[in-house]
Coordinates of C-alpha atoms in Angstrom, one line a residue:
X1 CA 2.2 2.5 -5.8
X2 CA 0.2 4.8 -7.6
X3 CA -1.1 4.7 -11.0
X4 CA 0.0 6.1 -14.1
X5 CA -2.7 7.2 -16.4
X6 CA -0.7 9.2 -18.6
X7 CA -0.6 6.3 -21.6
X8 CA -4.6 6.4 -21.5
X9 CA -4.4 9.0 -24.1
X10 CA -2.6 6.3 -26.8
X11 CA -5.9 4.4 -26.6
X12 CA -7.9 5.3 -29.8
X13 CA -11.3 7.0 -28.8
X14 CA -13.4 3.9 -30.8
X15 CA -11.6 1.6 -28.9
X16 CA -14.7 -0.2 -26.4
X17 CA -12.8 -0.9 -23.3
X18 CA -14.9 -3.0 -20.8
X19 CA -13.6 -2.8 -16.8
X20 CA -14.4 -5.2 -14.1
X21 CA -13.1 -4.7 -10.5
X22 CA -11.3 -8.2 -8.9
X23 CA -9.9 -9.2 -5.8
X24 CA -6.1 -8.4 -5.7
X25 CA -4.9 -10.7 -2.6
X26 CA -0.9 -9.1 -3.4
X27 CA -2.2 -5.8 -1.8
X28 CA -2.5 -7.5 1.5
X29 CA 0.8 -10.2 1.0
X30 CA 2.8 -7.5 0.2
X31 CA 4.4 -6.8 -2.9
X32 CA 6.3 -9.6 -4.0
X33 CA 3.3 -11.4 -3.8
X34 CA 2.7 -10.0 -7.2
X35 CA 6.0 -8.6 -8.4
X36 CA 9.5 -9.8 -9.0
X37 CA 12.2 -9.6 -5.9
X38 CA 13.5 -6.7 -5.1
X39 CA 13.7 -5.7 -1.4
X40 CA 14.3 -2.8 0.8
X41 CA 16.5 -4.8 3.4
X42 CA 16.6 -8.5 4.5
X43 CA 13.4 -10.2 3.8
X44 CA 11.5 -10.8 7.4
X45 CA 10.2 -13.6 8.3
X46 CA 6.3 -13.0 6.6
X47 CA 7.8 -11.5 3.6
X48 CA 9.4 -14.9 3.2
X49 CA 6.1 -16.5 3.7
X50 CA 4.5 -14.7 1.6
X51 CA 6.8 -15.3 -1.4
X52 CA 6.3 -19.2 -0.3
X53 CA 2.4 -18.6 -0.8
X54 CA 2.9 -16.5 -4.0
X55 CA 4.9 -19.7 -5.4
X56 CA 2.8 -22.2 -4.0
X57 CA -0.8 -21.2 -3.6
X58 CA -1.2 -18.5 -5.9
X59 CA -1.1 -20.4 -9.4
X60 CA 0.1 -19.2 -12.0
X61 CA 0.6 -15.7 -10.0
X62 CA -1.5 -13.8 -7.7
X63 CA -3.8 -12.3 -10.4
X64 CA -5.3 -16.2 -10.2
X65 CA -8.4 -15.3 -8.7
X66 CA -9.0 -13.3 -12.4
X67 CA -9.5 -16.0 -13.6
X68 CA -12.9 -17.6 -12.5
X69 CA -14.7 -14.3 -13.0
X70 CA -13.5 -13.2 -15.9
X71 CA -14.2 -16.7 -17.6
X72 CA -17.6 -16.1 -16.3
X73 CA -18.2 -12.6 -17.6
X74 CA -16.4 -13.2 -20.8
X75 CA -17.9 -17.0 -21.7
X76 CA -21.4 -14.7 -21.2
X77 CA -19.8 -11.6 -23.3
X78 CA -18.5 -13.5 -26.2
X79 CA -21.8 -15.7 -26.7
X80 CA -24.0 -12.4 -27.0
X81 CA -21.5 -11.1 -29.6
X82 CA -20.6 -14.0 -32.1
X83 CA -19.3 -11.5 -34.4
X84 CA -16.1 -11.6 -32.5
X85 CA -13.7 -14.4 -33.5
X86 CA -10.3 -13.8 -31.9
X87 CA -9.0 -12.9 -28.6
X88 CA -5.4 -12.6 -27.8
X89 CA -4.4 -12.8 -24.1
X90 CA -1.2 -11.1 -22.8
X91 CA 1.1 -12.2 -20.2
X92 CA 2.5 -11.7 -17.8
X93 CA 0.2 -12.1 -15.7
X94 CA 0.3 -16.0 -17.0
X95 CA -3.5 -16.1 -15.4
X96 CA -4.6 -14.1 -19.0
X97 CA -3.8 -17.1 -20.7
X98 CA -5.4 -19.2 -18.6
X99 CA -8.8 -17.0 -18.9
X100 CA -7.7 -17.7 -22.7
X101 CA -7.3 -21.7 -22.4
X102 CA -10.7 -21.8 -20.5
X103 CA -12.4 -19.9 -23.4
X104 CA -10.8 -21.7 -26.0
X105 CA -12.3 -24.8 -24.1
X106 CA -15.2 -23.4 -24.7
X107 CA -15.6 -22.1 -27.7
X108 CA -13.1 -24.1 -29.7
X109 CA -12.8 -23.4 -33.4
X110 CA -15.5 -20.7 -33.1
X111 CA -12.7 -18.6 -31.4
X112 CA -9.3 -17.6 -32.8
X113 CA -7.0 -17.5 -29.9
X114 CA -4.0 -15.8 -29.9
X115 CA -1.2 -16.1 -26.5
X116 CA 1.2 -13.2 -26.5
X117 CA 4.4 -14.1 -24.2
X118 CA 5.7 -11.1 -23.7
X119 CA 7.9 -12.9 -20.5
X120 CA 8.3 -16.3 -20.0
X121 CA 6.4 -18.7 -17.6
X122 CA 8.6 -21.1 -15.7
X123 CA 11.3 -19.8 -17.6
X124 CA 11.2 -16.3 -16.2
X125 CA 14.4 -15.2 -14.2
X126 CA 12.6 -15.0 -10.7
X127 CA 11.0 -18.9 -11.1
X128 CA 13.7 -20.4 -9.0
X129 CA 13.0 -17.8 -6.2
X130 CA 9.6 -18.5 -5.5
X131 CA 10.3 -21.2 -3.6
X132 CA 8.2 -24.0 -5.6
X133 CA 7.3 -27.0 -4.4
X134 CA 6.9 -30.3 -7.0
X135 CA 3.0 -30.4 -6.7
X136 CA 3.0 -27.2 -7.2
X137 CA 5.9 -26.8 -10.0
X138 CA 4.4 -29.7 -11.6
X139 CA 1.0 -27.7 -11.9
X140 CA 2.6 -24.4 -13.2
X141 CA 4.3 -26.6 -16.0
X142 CA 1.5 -28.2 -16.8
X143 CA -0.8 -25.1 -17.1
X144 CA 2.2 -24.0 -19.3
X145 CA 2.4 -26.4 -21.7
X146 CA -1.3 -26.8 -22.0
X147 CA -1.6 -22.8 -22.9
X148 CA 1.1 -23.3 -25.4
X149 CA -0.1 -26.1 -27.4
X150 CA -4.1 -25.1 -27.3
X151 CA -3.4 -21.9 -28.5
X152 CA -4.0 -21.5 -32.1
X153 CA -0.9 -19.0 -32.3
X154 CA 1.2 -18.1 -30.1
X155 CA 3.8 -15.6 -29.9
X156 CA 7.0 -13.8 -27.8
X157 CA 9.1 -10.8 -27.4
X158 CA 12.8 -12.4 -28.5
X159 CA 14.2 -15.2 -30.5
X160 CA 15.7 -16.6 -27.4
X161 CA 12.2 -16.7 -25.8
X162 CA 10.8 -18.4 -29.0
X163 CA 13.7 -21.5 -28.6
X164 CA 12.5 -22.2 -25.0
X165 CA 9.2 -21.8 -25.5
X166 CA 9.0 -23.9 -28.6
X167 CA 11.3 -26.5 -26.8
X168 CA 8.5 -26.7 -24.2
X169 CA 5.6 -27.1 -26.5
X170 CA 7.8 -28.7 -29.9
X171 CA 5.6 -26.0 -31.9
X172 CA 6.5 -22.9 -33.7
X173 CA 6.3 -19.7 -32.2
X174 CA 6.4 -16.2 -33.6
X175 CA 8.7 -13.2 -32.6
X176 CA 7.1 -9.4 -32.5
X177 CA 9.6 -7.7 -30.4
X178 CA 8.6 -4.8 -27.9
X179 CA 9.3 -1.3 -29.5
X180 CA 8.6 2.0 -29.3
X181 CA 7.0 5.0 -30.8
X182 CA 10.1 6.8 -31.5
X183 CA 9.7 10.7 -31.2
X184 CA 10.9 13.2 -33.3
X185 CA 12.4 16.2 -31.3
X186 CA 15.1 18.6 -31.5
X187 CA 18.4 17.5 -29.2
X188 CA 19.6 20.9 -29.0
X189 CA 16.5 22.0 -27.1
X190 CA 17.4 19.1 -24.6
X191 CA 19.4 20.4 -21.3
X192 CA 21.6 18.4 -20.8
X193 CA 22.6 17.6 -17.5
X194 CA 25.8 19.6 -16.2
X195 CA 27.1 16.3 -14.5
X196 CA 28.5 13.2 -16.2
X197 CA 25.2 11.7 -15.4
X198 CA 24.8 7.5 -16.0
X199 CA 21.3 6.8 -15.5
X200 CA 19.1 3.8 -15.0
X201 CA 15.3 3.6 -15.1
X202 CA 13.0 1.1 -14.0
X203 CA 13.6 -1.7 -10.9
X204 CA 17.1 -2.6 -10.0
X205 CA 16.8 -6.2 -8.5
X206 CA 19.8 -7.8 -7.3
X207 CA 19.9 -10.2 -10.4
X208 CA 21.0 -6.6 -12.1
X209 CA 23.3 -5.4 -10.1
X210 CA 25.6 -3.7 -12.6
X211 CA 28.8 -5.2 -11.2
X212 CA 31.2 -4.6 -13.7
X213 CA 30.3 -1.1 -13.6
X214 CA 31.1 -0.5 -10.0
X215 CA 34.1 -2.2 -10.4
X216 CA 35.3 0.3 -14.0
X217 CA 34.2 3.2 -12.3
X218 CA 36.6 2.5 -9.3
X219 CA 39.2 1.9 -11.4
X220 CA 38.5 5.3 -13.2
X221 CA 38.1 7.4 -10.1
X222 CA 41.4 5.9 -8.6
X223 CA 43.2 6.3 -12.1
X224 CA 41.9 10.4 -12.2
X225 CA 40.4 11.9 -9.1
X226 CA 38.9 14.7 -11.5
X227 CA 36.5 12.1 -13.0
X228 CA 34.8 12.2 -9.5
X229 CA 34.4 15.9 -10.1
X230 CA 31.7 15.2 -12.8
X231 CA 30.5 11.4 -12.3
X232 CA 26.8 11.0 -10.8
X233 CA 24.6 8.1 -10.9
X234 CA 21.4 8.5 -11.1
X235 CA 19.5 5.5 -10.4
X236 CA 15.5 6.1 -11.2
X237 CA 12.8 3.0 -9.7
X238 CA 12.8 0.7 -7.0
X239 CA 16.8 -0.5 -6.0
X240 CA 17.5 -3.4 -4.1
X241 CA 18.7 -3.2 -0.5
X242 CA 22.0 -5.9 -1.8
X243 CA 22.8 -3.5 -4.5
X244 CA 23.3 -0.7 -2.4
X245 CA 25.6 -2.2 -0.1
X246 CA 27.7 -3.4 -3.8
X247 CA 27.7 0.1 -4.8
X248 CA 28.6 1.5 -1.4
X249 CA 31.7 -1.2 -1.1
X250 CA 33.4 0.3 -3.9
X251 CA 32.8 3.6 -2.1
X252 CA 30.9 5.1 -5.3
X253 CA 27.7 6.2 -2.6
X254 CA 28.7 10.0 -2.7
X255 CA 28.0 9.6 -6.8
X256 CA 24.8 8.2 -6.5
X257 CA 21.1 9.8 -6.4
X258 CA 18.2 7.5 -6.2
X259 CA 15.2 8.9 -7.5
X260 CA 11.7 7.3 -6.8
X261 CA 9.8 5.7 -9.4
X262 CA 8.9 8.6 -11.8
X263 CA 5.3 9.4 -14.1
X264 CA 6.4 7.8 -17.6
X265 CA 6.3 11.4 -19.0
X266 CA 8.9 12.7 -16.8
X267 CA 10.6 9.9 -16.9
X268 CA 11.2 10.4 -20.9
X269 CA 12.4 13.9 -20.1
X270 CA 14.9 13.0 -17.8
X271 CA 16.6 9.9 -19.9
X272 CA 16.8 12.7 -22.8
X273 CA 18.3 14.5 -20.1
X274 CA 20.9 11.8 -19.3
X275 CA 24.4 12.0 -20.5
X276 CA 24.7 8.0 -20.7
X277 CA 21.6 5.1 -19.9
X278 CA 22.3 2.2 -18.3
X279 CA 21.0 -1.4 -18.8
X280 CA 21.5 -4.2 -17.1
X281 CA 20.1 -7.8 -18.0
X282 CA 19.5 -10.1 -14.9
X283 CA 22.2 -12.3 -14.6
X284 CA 20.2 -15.5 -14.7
X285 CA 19.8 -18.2 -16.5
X286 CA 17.2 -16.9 -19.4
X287 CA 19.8 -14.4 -19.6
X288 CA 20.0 -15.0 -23.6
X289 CA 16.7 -14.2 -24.4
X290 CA 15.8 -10.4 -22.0
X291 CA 15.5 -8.0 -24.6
X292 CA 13.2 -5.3 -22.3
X293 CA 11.0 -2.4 -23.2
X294 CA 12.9 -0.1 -21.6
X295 CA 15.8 -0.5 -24.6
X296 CA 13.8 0.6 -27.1
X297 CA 12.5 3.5 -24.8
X298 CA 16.2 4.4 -24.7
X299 CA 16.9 4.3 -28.1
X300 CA 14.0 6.8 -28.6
X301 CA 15.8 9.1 -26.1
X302 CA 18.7 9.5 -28.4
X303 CA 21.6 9.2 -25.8
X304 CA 24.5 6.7 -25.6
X305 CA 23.7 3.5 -24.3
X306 CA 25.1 1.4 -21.7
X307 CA 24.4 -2.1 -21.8
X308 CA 25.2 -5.1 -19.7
X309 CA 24.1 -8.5 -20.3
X310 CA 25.2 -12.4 -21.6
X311 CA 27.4 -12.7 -24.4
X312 CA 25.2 -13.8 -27.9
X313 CA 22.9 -12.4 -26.4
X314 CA 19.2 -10.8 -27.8
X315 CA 19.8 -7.6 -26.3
X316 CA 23.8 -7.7 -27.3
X317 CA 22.4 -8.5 -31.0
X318 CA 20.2 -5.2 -30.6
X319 CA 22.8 -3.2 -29.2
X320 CA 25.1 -3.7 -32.5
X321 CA 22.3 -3.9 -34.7
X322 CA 21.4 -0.5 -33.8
X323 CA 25.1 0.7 -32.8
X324 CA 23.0 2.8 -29.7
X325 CA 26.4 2.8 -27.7
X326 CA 28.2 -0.2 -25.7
X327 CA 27.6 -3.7 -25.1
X328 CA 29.6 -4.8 -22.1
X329 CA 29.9 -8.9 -21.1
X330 CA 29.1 -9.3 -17.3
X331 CA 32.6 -9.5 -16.4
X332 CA 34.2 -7.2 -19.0
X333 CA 35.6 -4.4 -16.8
X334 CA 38.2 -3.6 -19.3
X335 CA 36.0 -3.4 -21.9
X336 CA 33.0 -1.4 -19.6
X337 CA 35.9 1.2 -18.2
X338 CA 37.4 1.7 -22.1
X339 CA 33.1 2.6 -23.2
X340 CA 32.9 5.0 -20.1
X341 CA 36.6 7.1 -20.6
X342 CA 35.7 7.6 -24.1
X343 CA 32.1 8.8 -23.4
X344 CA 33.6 11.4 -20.6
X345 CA 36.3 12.6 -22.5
X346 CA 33.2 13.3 -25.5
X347 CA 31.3 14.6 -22.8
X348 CA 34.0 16.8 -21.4
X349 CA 34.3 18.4 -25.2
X350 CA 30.6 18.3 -25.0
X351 CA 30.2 15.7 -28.3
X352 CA 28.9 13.0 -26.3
X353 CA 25.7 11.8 -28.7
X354 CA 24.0 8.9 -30.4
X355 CA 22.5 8.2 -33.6
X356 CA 21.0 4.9 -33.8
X357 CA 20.5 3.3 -36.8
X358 CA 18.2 0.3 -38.0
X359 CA 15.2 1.1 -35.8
X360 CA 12.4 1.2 -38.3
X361 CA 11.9 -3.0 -37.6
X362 CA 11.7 -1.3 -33.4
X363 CA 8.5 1.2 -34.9
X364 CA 5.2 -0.2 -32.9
X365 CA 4.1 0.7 -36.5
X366 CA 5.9 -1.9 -38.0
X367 CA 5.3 -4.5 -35.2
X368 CA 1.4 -3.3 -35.4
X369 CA 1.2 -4.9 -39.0
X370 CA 3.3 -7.5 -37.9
X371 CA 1.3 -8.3 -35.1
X372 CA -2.5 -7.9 -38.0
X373 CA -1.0 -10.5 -40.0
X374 CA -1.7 -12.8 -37.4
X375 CA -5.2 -11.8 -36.7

């Protein structure tokens, strides 16, 4: 995968950034030694190994062997500079935090530390396929809980994620949402696309397999052959070998483009391209609590939103906060085919748009002062 350095340039000019090159064993595992599960076809036999060793060995994840350098480097980096007094670790990867526990071990009440959650640890929606044995489940947790409760704050991305944390450690934790620098552009200068385009961005693991959608746009292309004329799906990222074969068994593979894994910049352009986004939550058990970047990436595009996700829900609490488009239940075809006629038949008289509302709280502004108050 190559980098993208394109967000460099957010990265204020007095900022002192300080490097150091570590060993990355994931590069030689394979990838989902360090990322979640999605998969090309069926897992061979050392892929399966090496998601045994990722859950096993590699603790917390395969960024582990950060950790004994960095607490070397910075032990020596933050004793020459006593002017400093907090450090905030973010995570994932969980080993950040503990590089921050080690620290904090160190330097106690001299240092400020803050943990930033912005997924959960054991709690995260791939935890159950790693394969964990109990020493090794019982050593994750533990790390966990000691990270929570030695930090002097700590803080996540949803209030969903703040219940099970807090449940873990019985301490409060604070919420500063993801969000977004949202743009100001003209929309009539956008092309649309020509086609009835629903898009998706980012990785498409099994666990989202937008279901309910495969099963209202069938409905909807049986119901009116002309829909077909106009309906592509545009799926943008890494897609899972299983979700193919779901879309392909309601026959919808002649309306669907996959797109590799785009620069961010282009990626922007084409969502504002994008008649409808889609979003699905993984259907797992943290279900309540996955409120993603990418939604508030999508509300800066300015284009009706697709959701899909667990009833009372973060993300279904954003969706109607925001009134971005459509918040559709798992198994709500009804309700997903009803969101999708009404969009085409805007689309067709070329009115399809969306005006979100309420998104000042979303402003990385706003979550910037939020996130000072703690410092």
């Amino acid at each position: 995968m190559e980098t993208d350095q394109a967000l460099l340039k957010d990265v204020p000019e007095d900022i002192k950034l300080i490097e150091r090159n570590v060993f990355e064993p994931h590069k030689y595992l394979g990838s989902t030694a360090g990322t979640g599960f999605t998969e090309n076809s069926e897992p061979s036999v050392f892929k399966r190994f090496t998601i045994w060793v990722r859950g096993n060995l590699f603790i917390p994840d395969s960024r582990v062997f950060w950790i004994r350098p960095s607490v070397r480097f910075l032990k020596k980096y933050l004793t020459q500079h006593p002017e400093i007094k907090t450090i905030i670790t973010t995570g994932p990867p969980h080993s950040a935090h503990v590089i921050g526990l080690k620290l904090k071990s160190k330097f106690g009440a001299k240092i400020r530390w803050v943990a930033d959650f912005r997924d959960p640890w054991t709690q995260i929606d791939f935890y159950q396929n790693l394969n964990i044995g109990r020493r090794a489940d019982a050593k994750q947790k533990r790390l966990e809980r000691l990270c929570l409760t030695r930090a002097d704050e700590v803080i996540t991305v949803s209030p969903s994620c703040a219940e099970g944390l807090e449940e873990l450690s019985n301490r409060s934790v604070h919420v500063v949402t993801n969000g977004y620098i949202f743009p100001e552009f003209d929309e009539k200068s956008i092309q649309l696309d020509e086609k009835f385009t629903i898009a998706h961005f980012g990785t498409m693991p099994f666990a989202r397999n937008p279901l309910v959608l495969w099963q209202a746009l069938r409905a909807i292309l049986d119901e009116n052959p002309e829909f077909g004329e106009h309906l592509k799906i545009n799926i943008v990222g890494t897609v899972d070998y299983k979700v193919v074969s779901s879309y392909e068994s309601f026959n919808l593979g002649t309306h669907v483009q996959l797109t590799p894994l785009l620069p961010h910049a282009q990626s922007i352009d084409l969502q504002r391209r994008s008649q409808v986004l889609l979003l699905v939550a993984n259907n797992t058990g943290n279900v309540k609590g996955i409120l993603t970047g990418k939604f508030f990436e999508y509300l800066g595009a300015r284009r009706p939103i697709l959701a899909i996700g667990g009833l009372d829900s973060d993300l279904s609490k954003a969706v109607e906060h925001t009134e971005c488009g459509h918040f559709s239940e798992f198994e709500d075809v009804e309700g997903t085919k009803e969101y999708v006629l009404s969009c085409y038949a805007k689309f067709r008289d070329e009115q399809l748009f969306s005006r979100p509302k309420n998104t000042d709280i979303y402003n990385s502004e706003h979550l910037a002062k939020k996130m000072i108050e703690f410092l």
